[in-house]
mmCIF file of C-alpha atoms and ligand atoms in Angstrom:
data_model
loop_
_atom_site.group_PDB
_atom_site.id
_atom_site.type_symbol
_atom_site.label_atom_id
_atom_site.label_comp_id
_atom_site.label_asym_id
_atom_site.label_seq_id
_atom_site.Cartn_x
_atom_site.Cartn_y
_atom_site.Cartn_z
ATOM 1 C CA UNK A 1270 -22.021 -106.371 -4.976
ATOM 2 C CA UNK A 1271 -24.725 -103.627 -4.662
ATOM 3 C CA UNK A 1272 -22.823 -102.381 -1.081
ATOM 4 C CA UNK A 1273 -19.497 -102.669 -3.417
ATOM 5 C CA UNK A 1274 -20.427 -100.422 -5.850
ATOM 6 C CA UNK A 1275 -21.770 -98.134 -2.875
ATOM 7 C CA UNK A 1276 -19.023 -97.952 -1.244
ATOM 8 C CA UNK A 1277 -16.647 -97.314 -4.714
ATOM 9 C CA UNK A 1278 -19.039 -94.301 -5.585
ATOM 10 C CA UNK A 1279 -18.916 -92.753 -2.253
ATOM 11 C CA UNK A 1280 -14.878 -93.516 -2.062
ATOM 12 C CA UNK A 1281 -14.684 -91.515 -5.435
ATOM 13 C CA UNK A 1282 -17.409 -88.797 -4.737
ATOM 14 C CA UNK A 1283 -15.410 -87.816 -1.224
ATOM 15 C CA UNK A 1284 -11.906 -87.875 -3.597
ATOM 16 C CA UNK A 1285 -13.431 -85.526 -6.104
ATOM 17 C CA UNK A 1286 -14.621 -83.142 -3.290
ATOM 18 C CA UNK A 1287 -11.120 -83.672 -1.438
ATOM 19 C CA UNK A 1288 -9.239 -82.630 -4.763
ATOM 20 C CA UNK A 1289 -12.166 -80.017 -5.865
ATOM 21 C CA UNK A 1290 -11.198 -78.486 -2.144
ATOM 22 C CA UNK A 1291 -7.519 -78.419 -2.445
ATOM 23 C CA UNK A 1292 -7.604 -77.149 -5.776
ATOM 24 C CA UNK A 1293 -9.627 -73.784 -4.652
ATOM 25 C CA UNK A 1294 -7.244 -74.086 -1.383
ATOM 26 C CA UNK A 1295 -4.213 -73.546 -4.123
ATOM 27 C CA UNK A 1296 -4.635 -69.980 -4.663
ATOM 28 C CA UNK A 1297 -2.636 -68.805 -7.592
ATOM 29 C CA UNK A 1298 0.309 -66.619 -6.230
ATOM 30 C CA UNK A 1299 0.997 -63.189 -7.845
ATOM 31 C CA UNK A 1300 2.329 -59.867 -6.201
ATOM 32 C CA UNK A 1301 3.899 -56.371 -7.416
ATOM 33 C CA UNK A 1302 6.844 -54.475 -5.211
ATOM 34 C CA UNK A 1303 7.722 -51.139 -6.083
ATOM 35 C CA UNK A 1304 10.510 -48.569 -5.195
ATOM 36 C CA UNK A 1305 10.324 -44.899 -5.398
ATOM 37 C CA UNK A 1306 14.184 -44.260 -4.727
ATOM 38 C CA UNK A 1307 16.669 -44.801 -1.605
ATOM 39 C CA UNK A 1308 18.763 -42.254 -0.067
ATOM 40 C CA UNK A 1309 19.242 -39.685 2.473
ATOM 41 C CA UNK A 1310 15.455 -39.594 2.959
ATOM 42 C CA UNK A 1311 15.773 -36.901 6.322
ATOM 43 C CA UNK A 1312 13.111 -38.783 9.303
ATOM 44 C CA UNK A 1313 13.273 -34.826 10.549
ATOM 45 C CA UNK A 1314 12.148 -33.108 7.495
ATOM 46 C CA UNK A 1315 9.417 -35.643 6.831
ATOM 47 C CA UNK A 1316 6.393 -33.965 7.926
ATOM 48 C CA UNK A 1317 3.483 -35.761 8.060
ATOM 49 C CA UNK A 1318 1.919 -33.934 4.971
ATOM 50 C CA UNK A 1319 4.611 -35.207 2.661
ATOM 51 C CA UNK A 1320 4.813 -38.482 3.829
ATOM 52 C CA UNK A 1321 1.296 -38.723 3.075
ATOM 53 C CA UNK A 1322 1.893 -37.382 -0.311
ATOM 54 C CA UNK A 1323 4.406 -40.151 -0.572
ATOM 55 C CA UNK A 1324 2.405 -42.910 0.319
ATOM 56 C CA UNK A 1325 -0.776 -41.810 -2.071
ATOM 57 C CA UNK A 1326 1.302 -41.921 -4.668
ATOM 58 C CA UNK A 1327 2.688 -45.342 -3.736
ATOM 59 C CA UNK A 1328 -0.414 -46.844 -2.798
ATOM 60 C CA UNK A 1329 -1.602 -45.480 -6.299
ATOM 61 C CA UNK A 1330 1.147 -47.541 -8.341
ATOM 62 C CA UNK A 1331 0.957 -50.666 -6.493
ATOM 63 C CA UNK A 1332 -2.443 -50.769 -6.311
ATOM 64 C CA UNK A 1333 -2.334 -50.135 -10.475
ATOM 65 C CA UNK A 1334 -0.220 -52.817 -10.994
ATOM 66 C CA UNK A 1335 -1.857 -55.206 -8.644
ATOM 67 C CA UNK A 1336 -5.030 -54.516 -10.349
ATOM 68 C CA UNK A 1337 -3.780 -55.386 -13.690
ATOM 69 C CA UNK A 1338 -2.238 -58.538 -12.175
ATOM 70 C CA UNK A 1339 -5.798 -59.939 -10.348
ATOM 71 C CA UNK A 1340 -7.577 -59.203 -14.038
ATOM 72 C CA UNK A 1341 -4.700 -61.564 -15.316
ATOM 73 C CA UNK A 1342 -2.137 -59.454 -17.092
ATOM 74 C CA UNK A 1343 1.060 -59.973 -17.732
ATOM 75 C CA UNK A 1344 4.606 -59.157 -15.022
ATOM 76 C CA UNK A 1345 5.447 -56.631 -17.916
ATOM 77 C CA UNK A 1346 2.118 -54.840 -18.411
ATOM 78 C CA UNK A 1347 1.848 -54.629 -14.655
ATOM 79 C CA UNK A 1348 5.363 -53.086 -13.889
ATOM 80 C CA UNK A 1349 4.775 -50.718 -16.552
ATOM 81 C CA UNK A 1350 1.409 -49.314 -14.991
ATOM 82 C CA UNK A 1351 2.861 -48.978 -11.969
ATOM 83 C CA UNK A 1352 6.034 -47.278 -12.817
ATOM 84 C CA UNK A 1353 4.155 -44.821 -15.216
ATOM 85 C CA UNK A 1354 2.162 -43.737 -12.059
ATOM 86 C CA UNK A 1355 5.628 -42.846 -10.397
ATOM 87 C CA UNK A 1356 7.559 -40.779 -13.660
ATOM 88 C CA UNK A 1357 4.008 -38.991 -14.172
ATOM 89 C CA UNK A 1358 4.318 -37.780 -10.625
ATOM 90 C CA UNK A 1359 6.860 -34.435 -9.862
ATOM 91 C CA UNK A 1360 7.669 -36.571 -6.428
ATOM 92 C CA UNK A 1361 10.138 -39.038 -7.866
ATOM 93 C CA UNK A 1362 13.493 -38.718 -9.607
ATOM 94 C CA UNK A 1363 11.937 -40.352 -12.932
ATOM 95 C CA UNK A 1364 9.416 -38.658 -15.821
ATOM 96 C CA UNK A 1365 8.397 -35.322 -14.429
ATOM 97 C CA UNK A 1366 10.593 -34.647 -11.191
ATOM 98 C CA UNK A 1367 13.915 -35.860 -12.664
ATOM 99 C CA UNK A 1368 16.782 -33.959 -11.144
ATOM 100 C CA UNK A 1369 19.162 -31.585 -13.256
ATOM 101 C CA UNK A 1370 22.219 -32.347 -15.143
ATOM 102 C CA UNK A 1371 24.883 -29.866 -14.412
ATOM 103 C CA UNK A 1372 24.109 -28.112 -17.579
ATOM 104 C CA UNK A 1373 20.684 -27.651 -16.333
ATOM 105 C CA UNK A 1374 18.627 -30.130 -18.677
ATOM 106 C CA UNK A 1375 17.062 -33.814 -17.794
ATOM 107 C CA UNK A 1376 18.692 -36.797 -19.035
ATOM 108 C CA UNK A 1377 16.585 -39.496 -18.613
ATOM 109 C CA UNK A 1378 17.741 -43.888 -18.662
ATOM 110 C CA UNK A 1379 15.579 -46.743 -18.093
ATOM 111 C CA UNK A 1380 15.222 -50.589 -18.618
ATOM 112 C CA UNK A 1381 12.907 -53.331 -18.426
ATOM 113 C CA UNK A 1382 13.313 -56.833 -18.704
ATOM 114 C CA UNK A 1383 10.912 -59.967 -19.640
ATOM 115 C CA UNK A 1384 11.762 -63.130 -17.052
ATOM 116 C CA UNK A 1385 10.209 -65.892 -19.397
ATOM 117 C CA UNK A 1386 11.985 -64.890 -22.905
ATOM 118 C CA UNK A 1387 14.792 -63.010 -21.191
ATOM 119 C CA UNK A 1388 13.986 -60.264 -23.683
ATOM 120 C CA UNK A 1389 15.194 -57.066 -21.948
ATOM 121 C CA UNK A 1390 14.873 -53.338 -23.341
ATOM 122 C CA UNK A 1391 16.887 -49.892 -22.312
ATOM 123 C CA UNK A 1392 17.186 -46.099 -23.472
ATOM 124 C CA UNK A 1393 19.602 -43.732 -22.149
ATOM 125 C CA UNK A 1394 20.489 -40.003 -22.168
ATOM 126 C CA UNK A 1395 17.102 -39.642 -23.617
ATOM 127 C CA UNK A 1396 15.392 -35.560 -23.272
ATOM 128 C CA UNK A 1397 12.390 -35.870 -24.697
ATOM 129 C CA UNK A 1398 10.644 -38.981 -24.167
ATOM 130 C CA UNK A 1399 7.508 -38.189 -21.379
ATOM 131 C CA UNK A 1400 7.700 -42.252 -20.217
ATOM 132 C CA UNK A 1401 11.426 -43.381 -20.718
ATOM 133 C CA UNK A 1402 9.856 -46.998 -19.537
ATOM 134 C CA UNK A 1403 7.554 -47.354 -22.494
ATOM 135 C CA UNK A 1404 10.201 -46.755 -24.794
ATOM 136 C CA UNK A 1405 12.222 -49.298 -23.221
ATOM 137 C CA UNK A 1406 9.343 -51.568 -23.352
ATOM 138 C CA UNK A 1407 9.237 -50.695 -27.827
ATOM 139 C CA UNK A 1408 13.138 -51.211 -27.585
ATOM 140 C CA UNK A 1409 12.692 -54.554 -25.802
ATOM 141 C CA UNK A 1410 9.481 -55.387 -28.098
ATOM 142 C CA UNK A 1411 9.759 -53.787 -31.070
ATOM 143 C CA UNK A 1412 13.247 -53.895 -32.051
ATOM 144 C CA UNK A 1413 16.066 -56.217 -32.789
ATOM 145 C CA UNK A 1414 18.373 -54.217 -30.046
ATOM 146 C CA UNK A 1415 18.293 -53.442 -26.225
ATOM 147 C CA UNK A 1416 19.766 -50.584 -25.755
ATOM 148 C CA UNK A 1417 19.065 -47.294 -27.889
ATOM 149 C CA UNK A 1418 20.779 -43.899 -26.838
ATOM 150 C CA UNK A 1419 20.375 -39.702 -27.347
ATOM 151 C CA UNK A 1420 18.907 -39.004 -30.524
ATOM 152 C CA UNK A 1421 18.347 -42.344 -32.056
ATOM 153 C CA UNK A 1422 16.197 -43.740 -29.337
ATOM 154 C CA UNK A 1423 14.291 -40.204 -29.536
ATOM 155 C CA UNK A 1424 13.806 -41.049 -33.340
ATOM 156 C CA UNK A 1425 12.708 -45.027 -32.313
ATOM 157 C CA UNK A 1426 10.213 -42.929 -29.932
ATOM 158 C CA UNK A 1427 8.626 -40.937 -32.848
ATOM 159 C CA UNK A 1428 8.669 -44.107 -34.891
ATOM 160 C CA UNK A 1429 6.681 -45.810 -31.990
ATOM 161 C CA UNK A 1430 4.431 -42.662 -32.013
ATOM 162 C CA UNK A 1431 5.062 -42.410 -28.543
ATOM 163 C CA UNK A 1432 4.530 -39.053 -26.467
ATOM 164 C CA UNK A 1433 7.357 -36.383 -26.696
ATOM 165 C CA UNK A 1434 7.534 -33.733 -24.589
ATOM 166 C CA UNK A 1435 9.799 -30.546 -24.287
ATOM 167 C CA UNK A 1436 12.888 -30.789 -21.826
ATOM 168 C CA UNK A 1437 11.478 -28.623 -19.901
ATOM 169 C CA UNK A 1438 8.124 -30.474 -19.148
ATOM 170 C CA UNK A 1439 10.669 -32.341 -16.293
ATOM 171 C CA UNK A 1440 11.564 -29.128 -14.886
ATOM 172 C CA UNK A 1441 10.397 -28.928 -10.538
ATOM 173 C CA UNK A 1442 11.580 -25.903 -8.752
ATOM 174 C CA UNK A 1443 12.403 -28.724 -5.837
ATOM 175 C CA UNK A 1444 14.901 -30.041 -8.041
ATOM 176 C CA UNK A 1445 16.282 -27.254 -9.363
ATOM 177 C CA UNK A 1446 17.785 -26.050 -5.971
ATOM 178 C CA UNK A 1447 18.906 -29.091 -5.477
ATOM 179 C CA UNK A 1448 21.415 -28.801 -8.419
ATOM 180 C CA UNK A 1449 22.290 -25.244 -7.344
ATOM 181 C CA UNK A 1450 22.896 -26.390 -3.984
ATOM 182 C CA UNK A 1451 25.097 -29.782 -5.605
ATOM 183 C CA UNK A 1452 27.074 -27.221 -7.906
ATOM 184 C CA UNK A 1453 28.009 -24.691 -5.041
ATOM 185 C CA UNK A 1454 28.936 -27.830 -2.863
ATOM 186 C CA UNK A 1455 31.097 -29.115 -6.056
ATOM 187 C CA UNK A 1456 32.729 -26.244 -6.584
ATOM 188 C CA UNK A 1457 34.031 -25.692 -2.911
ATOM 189 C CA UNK A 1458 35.263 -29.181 -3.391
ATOM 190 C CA UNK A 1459 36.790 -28.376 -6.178
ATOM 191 C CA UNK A 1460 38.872 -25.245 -4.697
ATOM 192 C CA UNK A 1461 40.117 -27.332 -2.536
ATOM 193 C CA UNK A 1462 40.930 -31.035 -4.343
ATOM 194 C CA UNK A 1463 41.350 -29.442 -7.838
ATOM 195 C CA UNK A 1464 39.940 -32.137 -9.325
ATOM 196 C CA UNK A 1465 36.210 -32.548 -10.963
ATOM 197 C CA UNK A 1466 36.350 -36.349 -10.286
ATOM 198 C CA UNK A 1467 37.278 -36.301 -6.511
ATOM 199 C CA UNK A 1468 34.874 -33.345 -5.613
ATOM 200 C CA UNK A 1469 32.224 -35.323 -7.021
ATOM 201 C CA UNK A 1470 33.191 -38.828 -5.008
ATOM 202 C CA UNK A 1471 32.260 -36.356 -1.875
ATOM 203 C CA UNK A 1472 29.173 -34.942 -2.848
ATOM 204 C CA UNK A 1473 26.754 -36.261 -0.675
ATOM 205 C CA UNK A 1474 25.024 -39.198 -1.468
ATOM 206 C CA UNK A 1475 21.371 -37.491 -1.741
ATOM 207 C CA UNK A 1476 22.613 -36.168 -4.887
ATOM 208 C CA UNK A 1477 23.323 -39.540 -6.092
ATOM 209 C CA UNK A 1478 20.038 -41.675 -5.642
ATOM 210 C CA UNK A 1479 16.326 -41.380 -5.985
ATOM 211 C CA UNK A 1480 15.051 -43.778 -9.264
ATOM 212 C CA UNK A 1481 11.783 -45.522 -9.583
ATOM 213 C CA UNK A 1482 11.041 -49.070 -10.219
ATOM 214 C CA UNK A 1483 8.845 -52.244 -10.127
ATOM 215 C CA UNK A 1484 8.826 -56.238 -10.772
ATOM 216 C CA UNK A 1485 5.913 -58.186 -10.340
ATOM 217 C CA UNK A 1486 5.085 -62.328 -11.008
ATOM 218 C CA UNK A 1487 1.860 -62.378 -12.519
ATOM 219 C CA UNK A 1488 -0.710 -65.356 -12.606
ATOM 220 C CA UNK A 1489 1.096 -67.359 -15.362
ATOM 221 C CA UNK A 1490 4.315 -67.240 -13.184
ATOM 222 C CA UNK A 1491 6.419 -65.062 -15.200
ATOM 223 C CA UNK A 1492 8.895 -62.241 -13.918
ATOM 224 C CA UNK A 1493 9.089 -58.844 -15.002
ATOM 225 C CA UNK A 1494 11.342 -56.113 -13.446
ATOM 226 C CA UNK A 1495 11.514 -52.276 -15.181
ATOM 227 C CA UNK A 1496 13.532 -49.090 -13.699
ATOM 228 C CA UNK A 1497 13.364 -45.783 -14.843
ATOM 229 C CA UNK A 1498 15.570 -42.818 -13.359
ATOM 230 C CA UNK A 1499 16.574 -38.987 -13.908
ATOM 231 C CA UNK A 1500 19.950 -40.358 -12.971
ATOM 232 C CA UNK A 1501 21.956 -38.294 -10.714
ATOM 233 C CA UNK A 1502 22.002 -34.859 -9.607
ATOM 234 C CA UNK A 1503 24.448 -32.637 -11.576
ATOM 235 C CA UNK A 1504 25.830 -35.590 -13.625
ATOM 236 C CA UNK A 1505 27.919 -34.341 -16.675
ATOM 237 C CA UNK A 1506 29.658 -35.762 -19.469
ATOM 238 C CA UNK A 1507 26.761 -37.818 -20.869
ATOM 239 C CA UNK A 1508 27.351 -39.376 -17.876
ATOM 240 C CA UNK A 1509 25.448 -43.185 -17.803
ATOM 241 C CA UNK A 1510 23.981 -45.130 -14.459
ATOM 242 C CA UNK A 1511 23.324 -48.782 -13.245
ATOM 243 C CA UNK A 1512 19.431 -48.034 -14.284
ATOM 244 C CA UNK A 1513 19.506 -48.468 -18.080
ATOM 245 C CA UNK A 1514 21.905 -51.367 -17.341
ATOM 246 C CA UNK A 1515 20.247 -54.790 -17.994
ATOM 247 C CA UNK A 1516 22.104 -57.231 -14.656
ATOM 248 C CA UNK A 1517 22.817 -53.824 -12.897
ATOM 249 C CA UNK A 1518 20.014 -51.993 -12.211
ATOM 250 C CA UNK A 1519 17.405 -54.113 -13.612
ATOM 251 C CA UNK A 1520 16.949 -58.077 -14.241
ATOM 252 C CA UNK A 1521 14.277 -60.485 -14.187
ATOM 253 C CA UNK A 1522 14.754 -64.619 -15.008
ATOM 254 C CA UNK A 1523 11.793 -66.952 -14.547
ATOM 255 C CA UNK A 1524 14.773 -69.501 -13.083
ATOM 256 C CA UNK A 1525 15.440 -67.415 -10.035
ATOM 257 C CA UNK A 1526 14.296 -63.685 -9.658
ATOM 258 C CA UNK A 1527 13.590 -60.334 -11.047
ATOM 259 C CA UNK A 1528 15.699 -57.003 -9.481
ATOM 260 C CA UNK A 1529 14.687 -53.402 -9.577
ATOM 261 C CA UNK A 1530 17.739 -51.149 -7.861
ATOM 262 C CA UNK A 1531 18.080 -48.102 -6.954
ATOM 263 C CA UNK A 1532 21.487 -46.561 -6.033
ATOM 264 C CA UNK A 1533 24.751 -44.952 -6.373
ATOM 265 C CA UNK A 1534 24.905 -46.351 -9.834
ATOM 266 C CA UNK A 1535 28.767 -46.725 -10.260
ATOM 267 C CA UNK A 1536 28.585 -49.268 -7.512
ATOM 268 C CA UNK A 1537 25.603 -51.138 -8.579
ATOM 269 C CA UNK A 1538 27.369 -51.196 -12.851
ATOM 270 C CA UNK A 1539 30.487 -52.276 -10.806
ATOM 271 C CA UNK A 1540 28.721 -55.172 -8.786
ATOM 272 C CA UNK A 1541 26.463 -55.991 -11.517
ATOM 273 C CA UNK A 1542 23.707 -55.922 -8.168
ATOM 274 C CA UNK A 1543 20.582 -57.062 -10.025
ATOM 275 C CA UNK A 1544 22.491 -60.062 -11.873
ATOM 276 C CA UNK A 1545 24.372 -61.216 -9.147
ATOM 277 C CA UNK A 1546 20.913 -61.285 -6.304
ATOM 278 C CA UNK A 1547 19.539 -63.488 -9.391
ATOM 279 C CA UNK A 1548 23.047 -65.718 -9.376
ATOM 280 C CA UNK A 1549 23.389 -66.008 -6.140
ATOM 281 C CA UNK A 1550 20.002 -67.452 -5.209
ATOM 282 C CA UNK A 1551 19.981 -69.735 -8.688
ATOM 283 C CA UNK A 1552 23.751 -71.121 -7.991
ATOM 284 C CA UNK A 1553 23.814 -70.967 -4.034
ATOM 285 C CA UNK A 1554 20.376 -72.745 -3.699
ATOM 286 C CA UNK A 1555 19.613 -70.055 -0.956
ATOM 287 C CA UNK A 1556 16.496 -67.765 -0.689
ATOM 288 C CA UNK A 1557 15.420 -64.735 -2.153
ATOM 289 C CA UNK A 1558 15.642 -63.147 1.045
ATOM 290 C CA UNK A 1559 19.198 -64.428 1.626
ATOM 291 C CA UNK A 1560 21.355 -63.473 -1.882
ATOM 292 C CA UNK A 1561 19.249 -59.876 -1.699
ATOM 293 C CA UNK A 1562 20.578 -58.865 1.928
ATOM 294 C CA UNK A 1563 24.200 -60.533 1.111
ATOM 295 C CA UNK A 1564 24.681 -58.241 -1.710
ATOM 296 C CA UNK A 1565 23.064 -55.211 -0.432
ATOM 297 C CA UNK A 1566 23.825 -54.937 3.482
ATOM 298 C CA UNK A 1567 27.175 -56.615 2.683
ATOM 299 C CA UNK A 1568 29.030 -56.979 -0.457
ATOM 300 C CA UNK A 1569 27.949 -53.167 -1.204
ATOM 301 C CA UNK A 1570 28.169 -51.885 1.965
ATOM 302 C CA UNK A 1571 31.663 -52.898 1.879
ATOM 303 C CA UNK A 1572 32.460 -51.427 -1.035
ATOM 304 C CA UNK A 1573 30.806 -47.959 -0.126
ATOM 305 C CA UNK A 1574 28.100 -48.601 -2.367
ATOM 306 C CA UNK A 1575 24.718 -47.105 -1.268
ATOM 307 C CA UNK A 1576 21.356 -48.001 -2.306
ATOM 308 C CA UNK A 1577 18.824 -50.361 -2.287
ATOM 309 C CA UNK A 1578 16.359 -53.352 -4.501
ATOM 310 C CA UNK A 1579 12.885 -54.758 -4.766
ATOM 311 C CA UNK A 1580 13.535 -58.216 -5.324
ATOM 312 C CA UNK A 1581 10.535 -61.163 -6.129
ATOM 313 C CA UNK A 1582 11.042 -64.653 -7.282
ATOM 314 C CA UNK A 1583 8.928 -67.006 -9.262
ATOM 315 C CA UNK A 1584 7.298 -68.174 -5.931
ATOM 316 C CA UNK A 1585 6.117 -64.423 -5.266
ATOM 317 C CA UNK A 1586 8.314 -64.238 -2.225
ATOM 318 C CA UNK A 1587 9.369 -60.353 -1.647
ATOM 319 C CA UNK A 1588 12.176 -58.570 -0.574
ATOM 320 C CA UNK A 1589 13.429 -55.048 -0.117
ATOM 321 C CA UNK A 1590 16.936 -54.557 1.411
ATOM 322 C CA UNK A 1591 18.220 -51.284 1.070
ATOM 323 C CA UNK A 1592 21.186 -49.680 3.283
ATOM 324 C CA UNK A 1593 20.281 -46.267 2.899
ATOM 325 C CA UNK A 1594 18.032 -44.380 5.519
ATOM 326 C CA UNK A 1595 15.378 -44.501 3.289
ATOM 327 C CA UNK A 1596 13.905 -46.326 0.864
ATOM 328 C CA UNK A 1597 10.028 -45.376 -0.706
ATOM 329 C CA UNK A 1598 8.333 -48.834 -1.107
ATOM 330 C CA UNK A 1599 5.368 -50.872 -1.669
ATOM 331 C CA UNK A 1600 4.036 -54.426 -2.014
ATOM 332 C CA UNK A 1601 1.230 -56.217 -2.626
ATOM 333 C CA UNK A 1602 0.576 -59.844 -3.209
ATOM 334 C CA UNK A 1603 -2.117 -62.896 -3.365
ATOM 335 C CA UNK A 1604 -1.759 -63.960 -0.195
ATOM 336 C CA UNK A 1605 -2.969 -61.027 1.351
ATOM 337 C CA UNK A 1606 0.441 -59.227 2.626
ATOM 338 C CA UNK A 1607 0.900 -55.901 1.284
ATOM 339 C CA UNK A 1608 3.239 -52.531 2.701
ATOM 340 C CA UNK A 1609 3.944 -49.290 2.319
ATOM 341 C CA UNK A 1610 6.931 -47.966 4.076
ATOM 342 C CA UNK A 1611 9.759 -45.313 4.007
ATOM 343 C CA UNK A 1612 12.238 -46.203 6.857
ATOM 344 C CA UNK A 1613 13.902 -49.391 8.581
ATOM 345 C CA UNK A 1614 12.137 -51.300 10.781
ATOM 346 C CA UNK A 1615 8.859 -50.151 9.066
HETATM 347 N N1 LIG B 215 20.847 -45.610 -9.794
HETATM 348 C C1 LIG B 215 20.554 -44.330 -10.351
HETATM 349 C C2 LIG B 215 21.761 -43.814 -11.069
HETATM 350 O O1 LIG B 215 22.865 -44.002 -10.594
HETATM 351 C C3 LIG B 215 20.159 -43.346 -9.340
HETATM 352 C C4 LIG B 215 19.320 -43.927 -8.271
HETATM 353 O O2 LIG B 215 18.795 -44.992 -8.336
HETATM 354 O O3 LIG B 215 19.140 -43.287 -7.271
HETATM 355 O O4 LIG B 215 21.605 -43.194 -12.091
#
């Protein structure tokens, strides 16, 4: 009896420490990928100097977001620290180095979306909003819409007592010559096609791209994907991109995944990107991995559709197909794997 009752303590002490061990073995997954913008990103004119500038800065927002996600925050807090970093910095085509519409002013879109309530928040053609994201963050929380436009989102901003800033706080001389150099190029175009539409469908496609954006799965397991963007270079006619589109540019579902893209917007509103990497990989059964690459480095490619996405699902597996030169990215995650890269095969 006594040897019994031994042997039915030690059974149970060597199960606890079995499941005590597996439990610390189970480390709870969470990870942050960010984009700075895919393009034309020239290998030649990449000095070393600016490349390091570049990865600073992206080190900077994934590290901020990561932070936030080890001290337990939320997907949404996390993406929004992180893309903040990135529209306070002159180096992207968001917040402070947005490029030029062809009347010479910033217009600026973005959107965020919530994976576990499918809540999702945008603003577009806003001037004077100094974070775009944040107010897309009040739209999404704060509001019964989730999209706001112009003027009336700058009045929701005010409302919010969020920080305005002068148009010209966006102004960088960098960008600046780039829209000179896009308007010469669209006028010789022009000359010779005689129409505004078709001269733009050549400019080259390093007018077109450049955006920021994040998603993240934090420690509770819930998605969260934001964009924010200047849009493109020289756009006109209040013209809108894929960025402030919730399913085009941005989308996050706790069922599947959550999509930031960046991109020759027209394509990406066309091929409703960010929706249909989410679809695919709910409705296919296939992997993250899989519906990302099928829709970037084939159903867009196909199209003519340049550009790229950070893509996470609610296991924090991360992906970040782009078929562009370039793409500025980052990742960090839980289980120890974290980049920083510009090019392919980096
Ligand atoms: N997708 C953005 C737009 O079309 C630009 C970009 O991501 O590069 O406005």
């Amino acid at each position: 009896m006594k040897n019994t009752s031994l042997f039915t303590l030690l059974t149970a002490a060597i199960f606890a420490a079995s499941s005590m061990l597996s439990y610390a073995d189970e480390k709870v997954n969470f990870a942050i990928a960010i984009h700075g913008g895919a393009g034309a990103i020239s290998q030649k004119k990449m000095t070393p100097a600016i490349r390091e500038k570049y990865e600073n800065k992206l080190a900077e927002a994934v590290n901020k977001g990561y932070a936030l996600l080890e001290k337990g925050a939320s997907s949404e807090q996390a993406i929004i620290a992180a893309i903040k970093v990135m529209e306070d910095s002159p180096l992207f085509n968001a917040g402070r180095g947005a490029v030029y519409t062809y009347d010479e002013e910033h217009e600026l879109d973005a959107s965020i979306m919530n994976g576990k309530t499918l809540n999702a928040g945008a603003v577009s053609g806003v001037k004077t909003v100094k974070s775009p994201i944040t107010l897309a963050q009040s739209v999404m929380n704060n509001s019964v819409h989730v999209m706001l436009s112009g003027k009336g989102a700058e009045t929701f901003a005010r409302q919010e007592n969020l920080a305005l800033v002068d148009n010209q706080y966006f102004n960088t001389e960098r960008r600046y010559k780039s829209l000179q150099k896009a308007k010469e190029k669209l006028q010789k175009q022009l000359r010779e096609l005689k129409d505004y539409q078709a001269a733009h469908q050549k400019l080259d496609v390093e007018y077109k791209v450049g955006t920021v954006g994040a998603v993240a799965l934090d420690k509770q397991g819930n998605l969260a994907a934001g964009t924010s963007t200047g849009g493109m270079t020289a756009k006109r006619f209040g013209r809108i991109g894929d960025s402030p589109i919730i399913g085009a540019g941005t989308y996050a579902n706790n069922n599947s995944c959550a999509v930031s893209a960046t991109g020759h917007g027209e394509y990406f509103i066309r091929y409703h990107v960010a929706a249909d990497i989410c679809a695919r990989m709910q409705y296919q059964n296939i992997s993250v991995q899989e519906a990302a690459d099928t829709v970037i480095n084939k159903v867009l490619l196909e199209a003519g559709g340049t550009g790229g996405v950070v893509v996470i699902d609610k296991q924090g597996n991360i992906t970040m197909p782009f078929n562009t030169e370039g793409m500025y990215r980052a990742s960090r995650s839980s289980t120890g794997q974290s980049t920083i890269a510009i090019f392919k095969n980096e």
